[in-house]
mmCIF file of C-alpha atoms in Angstrom:
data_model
loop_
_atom_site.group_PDB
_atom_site.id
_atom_site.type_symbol
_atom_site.label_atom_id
_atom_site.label_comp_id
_atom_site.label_asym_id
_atom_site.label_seq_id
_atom_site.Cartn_x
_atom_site.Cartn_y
_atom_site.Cartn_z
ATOM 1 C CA UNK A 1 82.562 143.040 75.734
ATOM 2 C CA UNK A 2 84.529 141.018 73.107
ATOM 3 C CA UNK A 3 87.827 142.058 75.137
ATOM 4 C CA UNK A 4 86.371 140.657 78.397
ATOM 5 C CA UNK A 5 85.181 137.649 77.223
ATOM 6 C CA UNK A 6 89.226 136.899 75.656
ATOM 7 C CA UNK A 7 90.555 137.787 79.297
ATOM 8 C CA UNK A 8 88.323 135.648 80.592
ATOM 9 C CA UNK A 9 89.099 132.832 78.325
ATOM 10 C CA UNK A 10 92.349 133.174 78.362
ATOM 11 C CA UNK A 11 92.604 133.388 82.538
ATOM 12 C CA UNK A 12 90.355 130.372 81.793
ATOM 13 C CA UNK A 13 92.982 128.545 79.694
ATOM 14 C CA UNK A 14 96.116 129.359 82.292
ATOM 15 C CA UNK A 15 93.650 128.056 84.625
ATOM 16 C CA UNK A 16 93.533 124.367 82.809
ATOM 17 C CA UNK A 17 97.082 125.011 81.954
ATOM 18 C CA UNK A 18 98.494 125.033 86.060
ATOM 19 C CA UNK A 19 95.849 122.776 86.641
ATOM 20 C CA UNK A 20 97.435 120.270 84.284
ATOM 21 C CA UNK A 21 101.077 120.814 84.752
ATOM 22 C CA UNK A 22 100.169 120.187 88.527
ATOM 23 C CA UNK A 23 98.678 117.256 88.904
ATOM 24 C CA UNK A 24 99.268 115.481 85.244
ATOM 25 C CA UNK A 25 98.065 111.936 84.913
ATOM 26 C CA UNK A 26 97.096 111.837 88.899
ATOM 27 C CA UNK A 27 93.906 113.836 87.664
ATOM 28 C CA UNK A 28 92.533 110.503 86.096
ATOM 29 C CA UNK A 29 93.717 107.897 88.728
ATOM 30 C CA UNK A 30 90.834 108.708 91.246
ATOM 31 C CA UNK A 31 87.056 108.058 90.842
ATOM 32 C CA UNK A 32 86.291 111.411 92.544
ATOM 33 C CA UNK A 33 89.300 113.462 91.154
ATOM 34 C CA UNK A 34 87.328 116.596 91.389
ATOM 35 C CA UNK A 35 86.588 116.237 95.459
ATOM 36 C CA UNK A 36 90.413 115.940 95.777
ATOM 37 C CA UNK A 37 91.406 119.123 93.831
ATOM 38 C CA UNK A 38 88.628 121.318 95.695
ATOM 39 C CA UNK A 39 89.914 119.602 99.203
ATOM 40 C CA UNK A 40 93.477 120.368 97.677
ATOM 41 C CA UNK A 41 92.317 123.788 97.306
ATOM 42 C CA UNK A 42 91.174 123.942 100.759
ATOM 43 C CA UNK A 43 94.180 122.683 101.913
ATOM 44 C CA UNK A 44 96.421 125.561 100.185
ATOM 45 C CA UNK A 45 94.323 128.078 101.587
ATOM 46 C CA UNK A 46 94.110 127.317 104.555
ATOM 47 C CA UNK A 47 96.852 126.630 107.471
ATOM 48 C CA UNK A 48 95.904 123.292 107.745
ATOM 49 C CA UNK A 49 98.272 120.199 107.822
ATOM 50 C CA UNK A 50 95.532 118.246 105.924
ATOM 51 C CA UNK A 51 91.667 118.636 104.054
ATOM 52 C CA UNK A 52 89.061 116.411 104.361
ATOM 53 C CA UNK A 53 88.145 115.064 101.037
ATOM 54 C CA UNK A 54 85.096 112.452 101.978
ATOM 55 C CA UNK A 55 83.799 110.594 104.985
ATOM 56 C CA UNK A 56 87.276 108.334 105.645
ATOM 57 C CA UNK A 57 89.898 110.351 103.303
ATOM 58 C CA UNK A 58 92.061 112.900 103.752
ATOM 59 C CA UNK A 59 95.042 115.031 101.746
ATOM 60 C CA UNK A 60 98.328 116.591 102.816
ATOM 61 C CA UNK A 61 101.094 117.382 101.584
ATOM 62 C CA UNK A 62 103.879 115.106 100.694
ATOM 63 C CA UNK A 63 106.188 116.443 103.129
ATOM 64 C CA UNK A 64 106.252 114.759 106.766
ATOM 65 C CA UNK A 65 102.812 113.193 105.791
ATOM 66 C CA UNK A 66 103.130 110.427 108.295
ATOM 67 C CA UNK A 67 103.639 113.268 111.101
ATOM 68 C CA UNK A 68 99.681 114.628 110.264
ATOM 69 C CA UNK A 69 98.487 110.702 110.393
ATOM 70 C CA UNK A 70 100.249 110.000 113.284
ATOM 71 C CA UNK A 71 99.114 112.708 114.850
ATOM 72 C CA UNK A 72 95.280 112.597 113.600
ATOM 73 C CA UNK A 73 94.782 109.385 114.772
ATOM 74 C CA UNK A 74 96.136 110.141 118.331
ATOM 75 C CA UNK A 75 93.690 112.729 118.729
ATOM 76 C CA UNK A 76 91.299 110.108 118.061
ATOM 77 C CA UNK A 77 92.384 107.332 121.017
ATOM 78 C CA UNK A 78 95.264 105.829 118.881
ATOM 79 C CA UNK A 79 98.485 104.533 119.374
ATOM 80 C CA UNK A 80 101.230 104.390 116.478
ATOM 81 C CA UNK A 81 102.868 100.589 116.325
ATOM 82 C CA UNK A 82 104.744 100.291 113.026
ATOM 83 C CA UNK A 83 104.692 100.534 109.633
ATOM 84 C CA UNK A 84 103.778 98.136 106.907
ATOM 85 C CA UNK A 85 104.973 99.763 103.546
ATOM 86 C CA UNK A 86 102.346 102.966 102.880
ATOM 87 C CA UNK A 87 100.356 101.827 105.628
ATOM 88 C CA UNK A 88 100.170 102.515 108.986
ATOM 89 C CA UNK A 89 99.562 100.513 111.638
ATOM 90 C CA UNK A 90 97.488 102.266 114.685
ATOM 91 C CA UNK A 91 96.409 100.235 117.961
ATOM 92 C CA UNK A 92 93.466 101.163 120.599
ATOM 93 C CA UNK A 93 91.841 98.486 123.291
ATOM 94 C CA UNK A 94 93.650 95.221 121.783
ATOM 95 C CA UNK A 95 92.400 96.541 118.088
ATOM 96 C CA UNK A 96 94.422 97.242 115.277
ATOM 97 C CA UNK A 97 93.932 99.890 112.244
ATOM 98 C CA UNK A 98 95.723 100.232 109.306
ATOM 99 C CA UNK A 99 95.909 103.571 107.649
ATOM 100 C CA UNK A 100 96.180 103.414 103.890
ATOM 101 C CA UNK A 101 98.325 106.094 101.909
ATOM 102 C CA UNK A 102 99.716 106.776 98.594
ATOM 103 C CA UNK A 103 100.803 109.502 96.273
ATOM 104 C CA UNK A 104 97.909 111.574 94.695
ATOM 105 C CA UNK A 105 100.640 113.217 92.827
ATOM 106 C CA UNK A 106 104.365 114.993 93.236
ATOM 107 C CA UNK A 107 103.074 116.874 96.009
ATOM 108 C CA UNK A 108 100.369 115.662 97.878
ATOM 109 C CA UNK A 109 99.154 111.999 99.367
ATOM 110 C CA UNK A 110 95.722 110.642 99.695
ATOM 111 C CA UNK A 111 95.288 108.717 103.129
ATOM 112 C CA UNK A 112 92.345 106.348 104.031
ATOM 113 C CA UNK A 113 90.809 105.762 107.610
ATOM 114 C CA UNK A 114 89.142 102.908 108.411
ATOM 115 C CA UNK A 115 85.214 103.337 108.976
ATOM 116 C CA UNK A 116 85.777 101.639 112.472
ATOM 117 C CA UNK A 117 88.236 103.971 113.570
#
């Protein structure tokens, strides 16, 4: 029993350890830090291009990130106009969005779409 309970501690610790080398200070630059490392999780595990992480965000990977948006929001009726430094600027029916992204950390972005989108 005692030798369980130190594998499991210490598989606990390497745990934390990864955890933290990962994502560093981006764990405490989000309100909700915990929804993005379980939609993170999702995201590695699956063969997705991107993980839901609430109602309007989203996560990827930080490689070709703008291809997944792009390609998101013309699913969704949109057409790609331009780019305004991390956002992107989407038009439908004479309306404009602008989709909000930035760096969660080294390797993944967070991306926001607008409610009315």
């Amino acid at each position: 029993m005692k030798r369980f309970l130190m594998v499991m501690l210490l598989t606990l610790f390497i745990c934390a350890g990864f955890i933290g080398l990962r994502f560093g200070s981006a764990l405490f630059q989000e309100e909700d830090s915990a929804s993005i490392l379980l939609s993170i999780l999702e995201l590695e595990l699956s063969m997705s291009d991107y993980a839901k992480v609430s109602e309007h965000r989203y996560v990827s990977k930080s490689t070709d990130s703008s291809g997944f948006i792009k390609e998101f929001m013309t699913e969704k009726g949109w057409t790609y106009r331009d780019q305004a430094g991390s956002g992107l600027i989407f038009e439908k029916e004479e309306r404009s969005v602008v989709v909000e992204t930035r760096q969660f950390s080294r390797h993944y972005i967070l991306w926001d779409v607008p409610k009315d989108s």
